[in-house]
Short mmCIF file of C-alpha atoms in Angstrom, two decimals:
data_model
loop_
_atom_site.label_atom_id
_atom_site.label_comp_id
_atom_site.label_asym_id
_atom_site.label_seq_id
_atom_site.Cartn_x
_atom_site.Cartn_y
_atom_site.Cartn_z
CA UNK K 265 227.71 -182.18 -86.45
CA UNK K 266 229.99 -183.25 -83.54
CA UNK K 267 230.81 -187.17 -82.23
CA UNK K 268 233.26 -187.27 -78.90
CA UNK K 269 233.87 -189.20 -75.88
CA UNK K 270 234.18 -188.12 -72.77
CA UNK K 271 235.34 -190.16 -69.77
CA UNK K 272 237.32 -191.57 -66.97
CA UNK K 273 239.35 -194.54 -68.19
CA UNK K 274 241.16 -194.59 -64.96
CA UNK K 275 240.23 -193.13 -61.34
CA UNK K 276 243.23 -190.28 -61.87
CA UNK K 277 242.35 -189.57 -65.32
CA UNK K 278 239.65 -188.20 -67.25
CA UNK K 279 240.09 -187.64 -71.30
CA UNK K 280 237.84 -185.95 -73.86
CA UNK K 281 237.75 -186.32 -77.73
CA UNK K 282 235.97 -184.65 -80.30
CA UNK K 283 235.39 -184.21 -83.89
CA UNK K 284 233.28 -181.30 -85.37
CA UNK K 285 231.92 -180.16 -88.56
CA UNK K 286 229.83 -177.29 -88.76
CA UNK K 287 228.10 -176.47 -92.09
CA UNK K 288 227.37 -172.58 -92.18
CA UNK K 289 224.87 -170.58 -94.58
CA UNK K 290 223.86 -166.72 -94.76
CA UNK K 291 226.85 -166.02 -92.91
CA UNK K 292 227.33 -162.35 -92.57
CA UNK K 293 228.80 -159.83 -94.66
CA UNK K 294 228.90 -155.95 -95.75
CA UNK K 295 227.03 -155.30 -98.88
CA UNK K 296 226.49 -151.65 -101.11
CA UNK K 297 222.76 -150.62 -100.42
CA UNK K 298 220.49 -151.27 -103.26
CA UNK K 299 219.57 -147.60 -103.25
CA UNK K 300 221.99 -145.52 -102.52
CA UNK K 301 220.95 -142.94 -99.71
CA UNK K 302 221.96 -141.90 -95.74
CA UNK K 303 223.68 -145.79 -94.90
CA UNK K 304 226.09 -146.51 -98.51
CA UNK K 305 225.85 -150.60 -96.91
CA UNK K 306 224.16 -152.80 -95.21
CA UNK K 307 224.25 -156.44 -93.37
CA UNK K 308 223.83 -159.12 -96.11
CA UNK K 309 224.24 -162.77 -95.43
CA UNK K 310 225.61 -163.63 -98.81
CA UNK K 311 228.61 -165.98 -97.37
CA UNK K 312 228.95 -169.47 -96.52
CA UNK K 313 231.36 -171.78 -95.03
CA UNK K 314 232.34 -174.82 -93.25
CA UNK K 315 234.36 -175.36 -90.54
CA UNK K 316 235.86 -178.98 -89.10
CA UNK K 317 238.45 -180.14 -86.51
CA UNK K 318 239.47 -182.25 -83.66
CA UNK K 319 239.49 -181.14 -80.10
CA UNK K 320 240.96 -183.21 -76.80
CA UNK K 321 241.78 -182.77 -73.48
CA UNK K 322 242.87 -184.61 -70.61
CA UNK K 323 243.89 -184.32 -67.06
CA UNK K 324 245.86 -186.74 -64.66
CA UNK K 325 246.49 -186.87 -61.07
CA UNK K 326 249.88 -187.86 -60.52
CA UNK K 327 249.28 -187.52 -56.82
CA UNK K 328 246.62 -186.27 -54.62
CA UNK K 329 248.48 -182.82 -54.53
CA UNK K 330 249.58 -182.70 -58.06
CA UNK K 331 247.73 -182.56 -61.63
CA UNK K 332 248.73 -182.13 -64.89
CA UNK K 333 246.07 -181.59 -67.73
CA UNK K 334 246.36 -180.39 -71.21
CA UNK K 335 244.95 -180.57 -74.68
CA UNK K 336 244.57 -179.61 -77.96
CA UNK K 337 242.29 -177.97 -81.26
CA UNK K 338 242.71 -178.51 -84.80
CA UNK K 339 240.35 -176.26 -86.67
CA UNK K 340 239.96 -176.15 -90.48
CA UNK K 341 237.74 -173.68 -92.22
CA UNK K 342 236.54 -173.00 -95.56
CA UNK K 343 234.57 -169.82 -96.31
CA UNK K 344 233.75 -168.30 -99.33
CA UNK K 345 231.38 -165.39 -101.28
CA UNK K 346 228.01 -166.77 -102.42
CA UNK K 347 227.65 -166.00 -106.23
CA UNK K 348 226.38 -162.59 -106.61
CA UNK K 349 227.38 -161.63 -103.49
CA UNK K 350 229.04 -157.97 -103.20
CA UNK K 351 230.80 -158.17 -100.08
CA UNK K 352 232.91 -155.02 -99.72
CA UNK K 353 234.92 -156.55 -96.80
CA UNK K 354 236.62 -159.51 -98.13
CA UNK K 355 235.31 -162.00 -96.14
CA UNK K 356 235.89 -160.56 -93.18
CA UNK K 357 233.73 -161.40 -91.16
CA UNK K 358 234.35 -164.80 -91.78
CA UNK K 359 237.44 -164.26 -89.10
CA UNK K 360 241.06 -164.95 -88.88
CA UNK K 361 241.86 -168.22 -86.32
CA UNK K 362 244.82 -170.13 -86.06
CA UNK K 363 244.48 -174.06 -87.42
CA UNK K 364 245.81 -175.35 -84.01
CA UNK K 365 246.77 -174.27 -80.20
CA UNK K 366 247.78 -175.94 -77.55
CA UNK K 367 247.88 -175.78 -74.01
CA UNK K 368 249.45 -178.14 -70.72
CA UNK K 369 248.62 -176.49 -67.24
CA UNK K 370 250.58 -178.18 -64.03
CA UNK K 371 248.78 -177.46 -60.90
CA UNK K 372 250.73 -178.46 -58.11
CA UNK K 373 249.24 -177.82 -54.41
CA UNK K 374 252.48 -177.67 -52.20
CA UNK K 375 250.93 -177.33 -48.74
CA UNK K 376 247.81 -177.05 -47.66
CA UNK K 377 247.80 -173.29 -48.25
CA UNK K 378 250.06 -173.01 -50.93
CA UNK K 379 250.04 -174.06 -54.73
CA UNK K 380 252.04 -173.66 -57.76
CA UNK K 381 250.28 -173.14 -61.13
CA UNK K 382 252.33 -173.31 -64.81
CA UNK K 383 250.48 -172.88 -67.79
CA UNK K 384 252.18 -173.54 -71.51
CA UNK K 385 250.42 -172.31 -74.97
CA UNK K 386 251.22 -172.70 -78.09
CA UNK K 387 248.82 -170.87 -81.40
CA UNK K 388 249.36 -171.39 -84.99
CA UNK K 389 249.73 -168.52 -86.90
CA UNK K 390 246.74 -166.26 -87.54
CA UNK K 391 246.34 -165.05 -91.16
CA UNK K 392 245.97 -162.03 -92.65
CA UNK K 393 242.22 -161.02 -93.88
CA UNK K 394 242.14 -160.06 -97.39
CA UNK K 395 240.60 -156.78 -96.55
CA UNK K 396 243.42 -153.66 -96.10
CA UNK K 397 244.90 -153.22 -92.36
CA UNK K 398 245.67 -156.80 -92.15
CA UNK K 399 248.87 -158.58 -91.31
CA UNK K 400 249.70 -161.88 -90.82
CA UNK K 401 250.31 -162.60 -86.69
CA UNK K 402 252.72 -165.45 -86.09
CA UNK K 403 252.42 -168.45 -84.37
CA UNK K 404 253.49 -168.11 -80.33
CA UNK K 405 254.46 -170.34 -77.62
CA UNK K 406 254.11 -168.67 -73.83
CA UNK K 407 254.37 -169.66 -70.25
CA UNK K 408 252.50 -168.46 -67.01
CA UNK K 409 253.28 -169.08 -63.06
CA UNK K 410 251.31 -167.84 -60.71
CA UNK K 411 252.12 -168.82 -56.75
CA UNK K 412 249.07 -168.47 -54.40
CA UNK K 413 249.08 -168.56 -50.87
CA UNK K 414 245.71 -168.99 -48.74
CA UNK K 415 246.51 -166.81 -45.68
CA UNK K 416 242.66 -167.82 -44.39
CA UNK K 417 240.10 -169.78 -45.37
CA UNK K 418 238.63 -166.45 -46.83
CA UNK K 419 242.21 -164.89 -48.28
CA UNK K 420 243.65 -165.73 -50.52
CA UNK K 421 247.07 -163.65 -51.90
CA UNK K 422 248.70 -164.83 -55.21
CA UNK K 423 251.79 -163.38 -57.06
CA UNK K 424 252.75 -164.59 -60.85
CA UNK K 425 253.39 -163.66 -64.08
CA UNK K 426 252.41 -164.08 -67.61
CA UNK K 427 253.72 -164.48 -71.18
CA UNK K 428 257.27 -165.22 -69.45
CA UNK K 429 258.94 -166.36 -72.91
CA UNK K 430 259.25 -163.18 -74.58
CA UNK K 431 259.27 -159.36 -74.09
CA UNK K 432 255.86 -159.40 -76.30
CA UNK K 433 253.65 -161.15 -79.02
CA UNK K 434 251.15 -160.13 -81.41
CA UNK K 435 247.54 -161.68 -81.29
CA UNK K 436 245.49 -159.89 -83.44
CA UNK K 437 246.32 -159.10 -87.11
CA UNK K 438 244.60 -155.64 -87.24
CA UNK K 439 248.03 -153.22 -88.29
CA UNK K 440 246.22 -151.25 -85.46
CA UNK K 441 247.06 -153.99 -82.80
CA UNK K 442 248.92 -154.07 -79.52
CA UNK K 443 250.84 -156.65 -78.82
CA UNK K 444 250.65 -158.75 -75.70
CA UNK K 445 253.87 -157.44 -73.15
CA UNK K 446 254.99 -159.60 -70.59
CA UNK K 447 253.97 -158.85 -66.90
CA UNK K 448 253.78 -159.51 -63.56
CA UNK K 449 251.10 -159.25 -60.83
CA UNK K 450 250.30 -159.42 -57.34
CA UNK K 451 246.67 -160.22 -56.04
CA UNK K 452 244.59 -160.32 -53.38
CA UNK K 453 241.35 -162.23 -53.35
CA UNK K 454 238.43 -162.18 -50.38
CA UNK K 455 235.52 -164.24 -50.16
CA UNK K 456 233.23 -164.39 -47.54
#
């Protein structure tokens, strides 16, 4: 179930709001085979759940050349074993998310063939899964830049670089992960 608006309340801006609920049953989940034999489990859809929240957005035009546009997600979720169920994995598959992010983007067109992009994120912790390999990844704030230049109407060549704020993060929270480094890049882009 979802109820939002979505609109222009002035001629530079345009905002949208809304709030979800989304009742889930015979979600997914890994179940011992009745008879044992050559597969020991099988899909089962023995879980349910619910998940709610709150999602907006907006973006404003401080001048022709110049826009600045963020938003936001709260997300709540509630999932649980069915009774009887035998899930082996421990509601995995019900998925780790964070409960909010956040992100404000400037876009900032200096010339008319060059503009100036900064991003700014922010994610709420993930949580660990009750299933073993599983740790906890913490909540992150990162910036992005990224300065493109439109040598033609066809080329474009952009350099910029990413998760600026620290060496490196963790996203996932398999023990198994990689975390996210910082970088840099240089691109060229051709369209004809």
């Amino acid at each position: 179930y979802e109820i939002g608006y979505r609109g222009r309340p002035f001629e530079n801006a345009s905002v949208s709001l809304s709030l979800f609920y989304h009742d889930y049953d015979d979600l997914r989940t890994n179940d011992p085979s009745p008879a044992p034999g050559l597969f020991p489990f099988h899909l089962g859809n023995t879980m349910r759940g619910e998940t709610y929240g709150l999602e907006a957005w907006a973006a404003y035009d401080v001048t022709p050349n110049w826009r600045l546009s963020g938003g936001f997600t709260l997300l709540g979720k509630e999932i649980e074993l069915k009774p009887g169920s035998r899930d082996v994995a421990r509601l995995e598959a019900g998925g780790a998310d964070p409960d909010y992010w956040v992100k404000i983007r400037s876009q900032h067109k200096l010339t008319d063939r060059l503009d100036l992009d900064v991003r700014l994120r922010a994610y709420g912790e993930v949580p660990a899964l009750l299933a073993s390999g599983y740790v906890l990844a913490p909540a992150y704030v990162e910036a992005d830049v990224r300065l493109a230049w439109r040598v033609t109407d066809a080329a474009e060549f952009s350099v910029g670089a990413a998760n600026l704020l620290r060496d490196q993060h963790p996203e996932a929270t398999e023990t198994r992960r990689n975390e996210v480094p910082r970088s840099v890049y240089a691109a060229l882009r051709w369209t004809y």
